[in-house]
């Protein structure tokens, strides 16, 4: 324990050390980070307050549905933290030089495991705590909840909830690494990917949000009542359900129910942590040894294509462009953390798109239609932003310490910047178009269910107003994608860290967090502006009015002009950063 | 050919390089010596475009490194003190990559890749990923990558870091061969014997200023004053400056 506290103390010292660099650029960046983080906290508070008021007072979905939606969001949040922790834990527990160093000292394997696990958890969760607390404040202020709601929710619910996700992640990782000694690692990774995609699919199939809304709305206006009988049995054992129940019963004033669920959550978290410790005590070192044998994991199928993308093979591209592209390709496919994460994200994307493209939208209110449409739209954009943050932001940093080879070569920094940006932009641009087209399928070919029998489907030609909205979304999606990819890529250049090899740690660094927050500000602006177009077009559809082209032009202009300006500004800053002294 | 004119570099209030002027003609092997923190690496980083000079001018083969960076860089090869490579590429891929960055035509590149692999004796392990290399193997691949485009000038920062005696000999021979072929070489090193063995002219930098700049022959004259060895000359010169 003394050794553990000793290491923790020095880690704490390192964390609070003021950076030695005090040049103007660093000071501006730090002040900028502080302003962005602070503004985002305030923004998250108002957004949460506004959204709660809007859904309960304008859309009138009722307390029960509102908290069930919170539960669904928490499920996504839980899976995200869980997956993120698993991938980052692989790197921190098995790949860091610090672990190698600690293994040469008399520190016990369990202590090393706990130190790195906590390091990992707090490193990747700091911003989420801040955002979570701001959202809780907005929610609590709306319901005028007592002061004790905030510390109880923060430390008794949110932190254990996130810690539980991290514990489960590390348990799965330890088991996978343990099995890797006997089973092919690639098969294990494939099994984990399939299991995660399967559980997300299963959750949304079982909870069926559309069915839930229909059932609850039958009781309108008494939608604040508790409709617990509609909850599928299996869902009741999930931690996201417990948290949403705690929030519901806090608002309803049912203290015993709050306590009951809070105890379940705390007990599960402690239990999961103890299980992780017991597995680690017996096998962390063995799994670390196993990790050495799977160090150079490469897909066998890719070796066949080695010849096609070989550096020795001629191509019609100019020599610098060709070698830069080939280098990017091989760095990506030979780094398991890159392609595994990409495959997982693509799997989740396929599930989302297959659900959205067959969505049955049969709502009477223009507001509700606009809200549903914008939720899908913003989710698409959010997805693109997540891909940009994860894959575009680290691109410059991943040059790593070998960046000297590019900087001392005759290839101009601008060209390197342009090639890398165009590469990531092309891939994410194509993906964004697929997302935009598929998610607008219901608005281009609406499916109506006739009668009570779901297999009797009638294809109805959508109204011209709705089609206009779908086309507008398809037009602005590539522009918004360009802005988001530019923002993430350029800030990845501004906050480049050449000494960090792990792309996931780069994508969750302070600079990445700030970029994410700036992207969210842009997304909120986008949502606010696009709301006018969506409500105008759905109102026009219901009232059979012509499309107001002036409103539409203003909205499109208000999206396109700032997007282009942001793109230009961030690229100028990004290229300038690339010319900095390479220390 | 390398020419440094009144070169100056500051980091905040700290002066890293103070008014350095040097001229190294084609075919000369120049040794750049100095204690830790004297300004050797900063000078080299300015020459290779990794740092921007605060003032002064750097001309490499007639091109200004600041104003004509692409033309200047196309004429030299650089070997840094820490030979970091892209972990996921093999040694051969890295050499191809570097050749591509210098715009080499593919057939010419293929020939030259084989040439440098032979020259640096890399054939046994050049097709393994560089993440599995030792420090010495990385260093030799870096030399090969710097030689592949047949540069007119070679800039080297501490070439012997991590090299075993056999590797050191391979590297020394390859450098001598480059100098004989008319290549100007600028080499920073801590190893005084190596500087004495290979270099035509030696410069010593201390506390960001050049304190000694002369030919190997004249250095021998200095040596007689101090026990007849270069280390004593070096220690005495840098000591005088410190005092």
GROMACS .gro file of N, CA and C in nm, chain A residues 95 295-298 306 310-315 319-324 326-327 330-331 334-336 398-414 501 579-583, chain B residues 9 11 45 48-52 69-71 73-74 76 78-80 82-90 92-94 96-107 109-110 129 131-132 142 145:
model
  288
   95UNK      N    1   0.147  -0.164  -2.334
   95UNK     CA    2   0.239  -0.108  -2.432
   95UNK      C    3   0.322   0.010  -2.381
  295UNK      N    4   0.270  -0.872  -3.042
  295UNK     CA    5   0.311  -0.734  -3.065
  295UNK      C    6   0.292  -0.691  -3.210
  296UNK      N    7   0.337  -0.777  -3.300
  296UNK     CA    8   0.330  -0.736  -3.440
  296UNK      C    9   0.214  -0.804  -3.511
  297UNK      N   10   0.096  -0.772  -3.464
  297UNK     CA   11  -0.026  -0.831  -3.521
  297UNK      C   12  -0.059  -0.769  -3.656
  298UNK      N   13  -0.067  -0.851  -3.756
  298UNK     CA   14  -0.102  -0.802  -3.890
  298UNK      C   15  -0.199  -0.903  -3.952
  306UNK      N   16   0.035  -0.671  -5.014
  306UNK     CA   17   0.164  -0.607  -4.997
  306UNK      C   18   0.224  -0.572  -5.132
  310UNK      N   19   0.310  -0.211  -5.266
  310UNK     CA   20   0.451  -0.212  -5.231
  310UNK      C   21   0.519  -0.080  -5.269
  311UNK      N   22   0.616  -0.041  -5.188
  311UNK     CA   23   0.688   0.084  -5.215
  311UNK      C   24   0.769   0.074  -5.345
  312UNK      N   25   0.807  -0.049  -5.380
  312UNK     CA   26   0.888  -0.066  -5.500
  312UNK      C   27   0.807  -0.061  -5.629
  313UNK      N   28   0.675  -0.069  -5.618
  313UNK     CA   29   0.589  -0.074  -5.736
  313UNK      C   30   0.566   0.067  -5.792
  314UNK      N   31   0.572   0.079  -5.923
  314UNK     CA   32   0.553   0.211  -5.985
  314UNK      C   33   0.406   0.251  -5.983
  315UNK      N   34   0.382   0.382  -5.988
  315UNK     CA   35   0.243   0.430  -5.997
  315UNK      C   36   0.243   0.559  -6.077
  319UNK      N   37   0.622   1.098  -5.706
  319UNK     CA   38   0.692   1.016  -5.605
  319UNK      C   39   0.658   1.054  -5.461
  320UNK      N   40   0.662   1.185  -5.424
  320UNK     CA   41   0.633   1.217  -5.284
  320UNK      C   42   0.489   1.182  -5.244
  321UNK      N   43   0.393   1.209  -5.334
  321UNK     CA   44   0.252   1.179  -5.303
  321UNK      C   45   0.236   1.028  -5.284
  322UNK      N   46   0.297   0.953  -5.375
  322UNK     CA   47   0.284   0.807  -5.370
  322UNK      C   48   0.339   0.750  -5.239
  323UNK      N   49   0.460   0.792  -5.202
  323UNK     CA   50   0.519   0.732  -5.081
  323UNK      C   51   0.444   0.778  -4.955
  324UNK      N   52   0.395   0.901  -4.958
  324UNK     CA   53   0.320   0.948  -4.841
  324UNK      C   54   0.191   0.868  -4.823
  326UNK      N   55   0.126   0.563  -4.939
  326UNK     CA   56   0.158   0.424  -4.904
  326UNK      C   57   0.197   0.415  -4.756
  327UNK      N   58   0.274   0.514  -4.712
  327UNK     CA   59   0.316   0.514  -4.571
  327UNK      C   60   0.193   0.522  -4.479
  330UNK      N   61   0.008   0.179  -4.477
  330UNK     CA   62   0.072   0.073  -4.399
  330UNK      C   63   0.073   0.104  -4.251
  331UNK      N   64   0.087   0.231  -4.217
  331UNK     CA   65   0.082   0.266  -4.074
  331UNK      C   66  -0.056   0.233  -4.017
  334UNK      N   67  -0.120  -0.177  -4.023
  334UNK     CA   68  -0.030  -0.255  -3.938
  334UNK      C   69  -0.043  -0.217  -3.791
  335UNK      N   70  -0.132  -0.123  -3.760
  335UNK     CA   71  -0.153  -0.084  -3.621
  335UNK      C   72  -0.292  -0.134  -3.578
  336UNK      N   73  -0.296  -0.244  -3.499
  336UNK     CA   74  -0.426  -0.303  -3.462
  336UNK      C   75  -0.523  -0.202  -3.399
  398UNK      N   76   0.070   1.135  -3.535
  398UNK     CA   77   0.117   1.000  -3.562
  398UNK      C   78   0.243   0.996  -3.650
  399UNK      N   79   0.283   1.112  -3.702
  399UNK     CA   80   0.414   1.117  -3.767
  399UNK      C   81   0.521   1.080  -3.664
  400UNK      N   82   0.488   1.113  -3.538
  400UNK     CA   83   0.574   1.074  -3.427
  400UNK      C   84   0.714   1.132  -3.435
  401UNK      N   85   0.805   1.066  -3.366
  401UNK     CA   86   0.943   1.116  -3.362
  401UNK      C   87   1.013   1.103  -3.496
  402UNK      N   88   0.952   1.025  -3.588
  402UNK     CA   89   1.012   1.010  -3.722
  402UNK      C   90   0.978   1.129  -3.813
  403UNK      N   91   0.910   1.228  -3.758
  403UNK     CA   92   0.869   1.343  -3.838
  403UNK      C   93   0.990   1.420  -3.894
  404UNK      N   94   1.106   1.402  -3.829
  404UNK     CA   95   1.227   1.469  -3.880
  404UNK      C   96   1.251   1.433  -4.028
  405UNK      N   97   1.214   1.308  -4.065
  405UNK     CA   98   1.243   1.263  -4.201
  405UNK      C   99   1.163   1.344  -4.304
  406UNK      N  100   1.042   1.382  -4.268
  406UNK     CA  101   0.959   1.462  -4.358
  406UNK      C  102   1.003   1.608  -4.356
  407UNK      N  103   1.030   1.657  -4.233
  407UNK     CA  104   1.064   1.799  -4.219
  407UNK      C  105   1.197   1.833  -4.286
  408UNK      N  106   1.289   1.737  -4.288
  408UNK     CA  107   1.419   1.767  -4.348
  408UNK      C  108   1.422   1.731  -4.496
  409UNK      N  109   1.308   1.683  -4.548
  409UNK     CA  110   1.301   1.646  -4.690
  409UNK      C  111   1.254   1.765  -4.773
  410UNK      N  112   1.269   1.757  -4.906
  410UNK     CA  113   1.227   1.872  -4.988
  410UNK      C  114   1.076   1.884  -5.010
  411UNK      N  115   0.996   1.803  -4.940
  411UNK     CA  116   0.850   1.813  -4.957
  411UNK      C  117   0.799   1.925  -4.866
  412UNK      N  118   0.733   2.027  -4.924
  412UNK     CA  119   0.687   2.139  -4.840
  412UNK      C  120   0.582   2.095  -4.737
  413UNK      N  121   0.584   2.162  -4.623
  413UNK     CA  122   0.489   2.129  -4.516
  413UNK      C  123   0.344   2.137  -4.565
  414UNK      N  124   0.317   2.236  -4.651
  414UNK     CA  125   0.181   2.255  -4.702
  414UNK      C  126   0.135   2.131  -4.780
  501UNK      N  127   0.255   0.773  -2.906
  501UNK     CA  128   0.238   0.680  -3.019
  501UNK      C  129   0.096   0.627  -3.030
  579UNK      N  130   0.479   2.442  -3.934
  579UNK     CA  131   0.610   2.502  -3.963
  579UNK      C  132   0.686   2.537  -3.835
  580UNK      N  133   0.624   2.508  -3.720
  580UNK     CA  134   0.691   2.540  -3.592
  580UNK      C  135   0.823   2.465  -3.580
  581UNK      N  136   0.912   2.518  -3.494
  581UNK     CA  137   1.037   2.448  -3.465
  581UNK      C  138   1.005   2.309  -3.413
  582UNK      N  139   1.077   2.210  -3.465
  582UNK     CA  140   1.054   2.071  -3.423
  582UNK      C  141   1.149   2.037  -3.308
  583UNK      N  142   1.099   2.052  -3.187
  583UNK     CA  143   1.187   2.032  -3.069
  583UNK      C  144   1.193   1.884  -3.034
  592UNK      N  145   2.042   3.201  -3.292
  592UNK     CA  146   1.914   3.141  -3.253
  592UNK      C  147   1.891   3.164  -3.103
  594UNK      N  148   1.596   3.114  -2.778
  594UNK     CA  149   1.469   3.059  -2.729
  594UNK      C  150   1.430   3.146  -2.610
  628UNK      N  151   1.988   2.157  -3.651
  628UNK     CA  152   1.843   2.163  -3.677
  628UNK      C  153   1.807   2.286  -3.761
  631UNK      N  154   1.896   2.198  -4.122
  631UNK     CA  155   1.808   2.100  -4.187
  631UNK      C  156   1.662   2.146  -4.195
  632UNK      N  157   1.635   2.267  -4.148
  632UNK     CA  158   1.500   2.321  -4.159
  632UNK      C  159   1.408   2.282  -4.045
  633UNK      N  160   1.461   2.219  -3.941
  633UNK     CA  161   1.376   2.180  -3.829
  633UNK      C  162   1.356   2.297  -3.732
  634UNK      N  163   1.450   2.390  -3.730
  634UNK     CA  164   1.438   2.516  -3.654
  634UNK      C  165   1.453   2.632  -3.752
  635UNK      N  166   1.387   2.743  -3.722
  635UNK     CA  167   1.405   2.862  -3.803
  635UNK      C  168   1.508   2.952  -3.733
  652UNK      N  169   1.372   2.650  -4.918
  652UNK     CA  170   1.391   2.525  -4.842
  652UNK      C  171   1.386   2.399  -4.928
  653UNK      N  172   1.295   2.395  -5.026
  653UNK     CA  173   1.282   2.272  -5.105
  653UNK      C  174   1.408   2.243  -5.188
  654UNK      N  175   1.459   2.350  -5.253
  654UNK     CA  176   1.580   2.332  -5.334
  654UNK      C  177   1.698   2.292  -5.247
  656UNK      N  178   1.694   2.148  -4.944
  656UNK     CA  179   1.679   2.015  -4.885
  656UNK      C  180   1.701   1.904  -4.987
  657UNK      N  181   1.669   1.934  -5.114
  657UNK     CA  182   1.686   1.831  -5.217
  657UNK      C  183   1.832   1.793  -5.236
  659UNK      N  184   2.072   1.776  -4.978
  659UNK     CA  185   2.144   1.714  -4.866
  659UNK      C  186   2.070   1.594  -4.807
  661UNK      N  187   2.021   1.393  -4.425
  661UNK     CA  188   2.035   1.425  -4.283
  661UNK      C  189   2.026   1.298  -4.200
  662UNK      N  190   2.115   1.287  -4.103
  662UNK     CA  191   2.111   1.174  -4.009
  662UNK      C  192   2.103   1.232  -3.869
  663UNK      N  193   1.985   1.221  -3.803
  663UNK     CA  194   1.968   1.284  -3.671
  663UNK      C  195   2.036   1.203  -3.560
  665UNK      N  196   1.895   1.094  -3.281
  665UNK     CA  197   1.807   0.983  -3.242
  665UNK      C  198   1.741   0.930  -3.368
  666UNK      N  199   1.782   0.813  -3.414
  666UNK     CA  200   1.730   0.764  -3.543
  666UNK      C  201   1.588   0.707  -3.533
  667UNK      N  202   1.491   0.794  -3.504
  667UNK     CA  203   1.352   0.747  -3.498
  667UNK      C  204   1.303   0.715  -3.639
  668UNK      N  205   1.238   0.600  -3.652
  668UNK     CA  206   1.182   0.559  -3.781
  668UNK      C  207   1.033   0.533  -3.763
  669UNK      N  208   0.961   0.511  -3.873
  669UNK     CA  209   0.819   0.473  -3.861
  669UNK      C  210   0.814   0.326  -3.823
  670UNK      N  211   0.764   0.299  -3.702
  670UNK     CA  212   0.767   0.163  -3.646
  670UNK      C  213   0.706   0.057  -3.737
  671UNK      N  214   0.601   0.096  -3.808
  671UNK     CA  215   0.523  -0.004  -3.883
  671UNK      C  216   0.577  -0.028  -4.024
  672UNK      N  217   0.682   0.043  -4.062
  672UNK     CA  218   0.742   0.018  -4.194
  672UNK      C  219   0.866  -0.069  -4.176
  673UNK      N  220   0.902  -0.141  -4.280
  673UNK     CA  221   1.028  -0.217  -4.275
  673UNK      C  222   1.141  -0.119  -4.311
  675UNK      N  223   1.354  -0.147  -4.555
  675UNK     CA  224   1.355  -0.126  -4.700
  675UNK      C  225   1.246  -0.026  -4.738
  676UNK      N  226   1.126  -0.041  -4.678
  676UNK     CA  227   1.016   0.053  -4.709
  676UNK      C  228   1.054   0.195  -4.669
  677UNK      N  229   1.122   0.208  -4.556
  677UNK     CA  230   1.162   0.341  -4.510
  677UNK      C  231   1.259   0.405  -4.610
  679UNK      N  232   1.281   0.337  -4.932
  679UNK     CA  233   1.198   0.372  -5.049
  679UNK      C  234   1.120   0.501  -5.022
  680UNK      N  235   1.065   0.508  -4.901
  680UNK     CA  236   0.986   0.625  -4.861
  680UNK      C  237   1.070   0.752  -4.872
  681UNK      N  238   1.193   0.746  -4.817
  681UNK     CA  239   1.279   0.864  -4.821
  681UNK      C  240   1.316   0.899  -4.966
  682UNK      N  241   1.345   0.799  -5.046
  682UNK     CA  242   1.377   0.825  -5.187
  682UNK      C  243   1.262   0.892  -5.258
  683UNK      N  244   1.141   0.846  -5.228
  683UNK     CA  245   1.020   0.904  -5.287
  683UNK      C  246   1.005   1.051  -5.249
  684UNK      N  247   1.036   1.083  -5.124
  684UNK     CA  248   1.024   1.222  -5.079
  684UNK      C  249   1.120   1.313  -5.155
  685UNK      N  250   1.230   1.255  -5.203
  685UNK     CA  251   1.327   1.334  -5.281
  685UNK      C  252   1.297   1.327  -5.430
  686UNK      N  253   1.178   1.272  -5.462
  686UNK     CA  254   1.130   1.274  -5.600
  686UNK      C  255   1.207   1.182  -5.694
  687UNK      N  256   1.267   1.076  -5.641
  687UNK     CA  257   1.347   0.988  -5.727
  687UNK      C  258   1.258   0.904  -5.819
  688UNK      N  259   1.303   0.888  -5.940
  688UNK     CA  260   1.232   0.806  -6.039
  688UNK      C  261   1.243   0.659  -5.994
  689UNK      N  262   1.138   0.580  -6.018
  689UNK     CA  263   1.129   0.448  -5.955
  689UNK      C  264   1.246   0.354  -5.990
  690UNK      N  265   1.285   0.347  -6.118
  690UNK     CA  266   1.394   0.255  -6.155
  690UNK      C  267   1.525   0.296  -6.090
  692UNK      N  268   1.548   0.467  -5.820
  692UNK     CA  269   1.531   0.444  -5.676
  692UNK      C  270   1.560   0.298  -5.642
  693UNK      N  271   1.504   0.206  -5.724
  693UNK     CA  272   1.526   0.063  -5.698
  693UNK      C  273   1.676   0.031  -5.695
  712UNK      N  274   1.011  -0.524  -3.971
  712UNK     CA  275   0.957  -0.393  -3.930
  712UNK      C  276   1.056  -0.323  -3.837
  714UNK      N  277   1.022  -0.151  -3.584
  714UNK     CA  278   0.993  -0.155  -3.440
  714UNK      C  279   1.073  -0.267  -3.371
  715UNK      N  280   1.119  -0.364  -3.451
  715UNK     CA  281   1.197  -0.474  -3.394
  715UNK      C  282   1.348  -0.450  -3.402
  725UNK      N  283   1.902   0.463  -4.116
  725UNK     CA  284   1.895   0.609  -4.134
  725UNK      C  285   2.007   0.657  -4.228
  728UNK      N  286   1.909   0.563  -4.576
  728UNK     CA  287   1.803   0.652  -4.627
  728UNK      C  288   1.861   0.788  -4.665
   0.00000   0.00000   0.00000
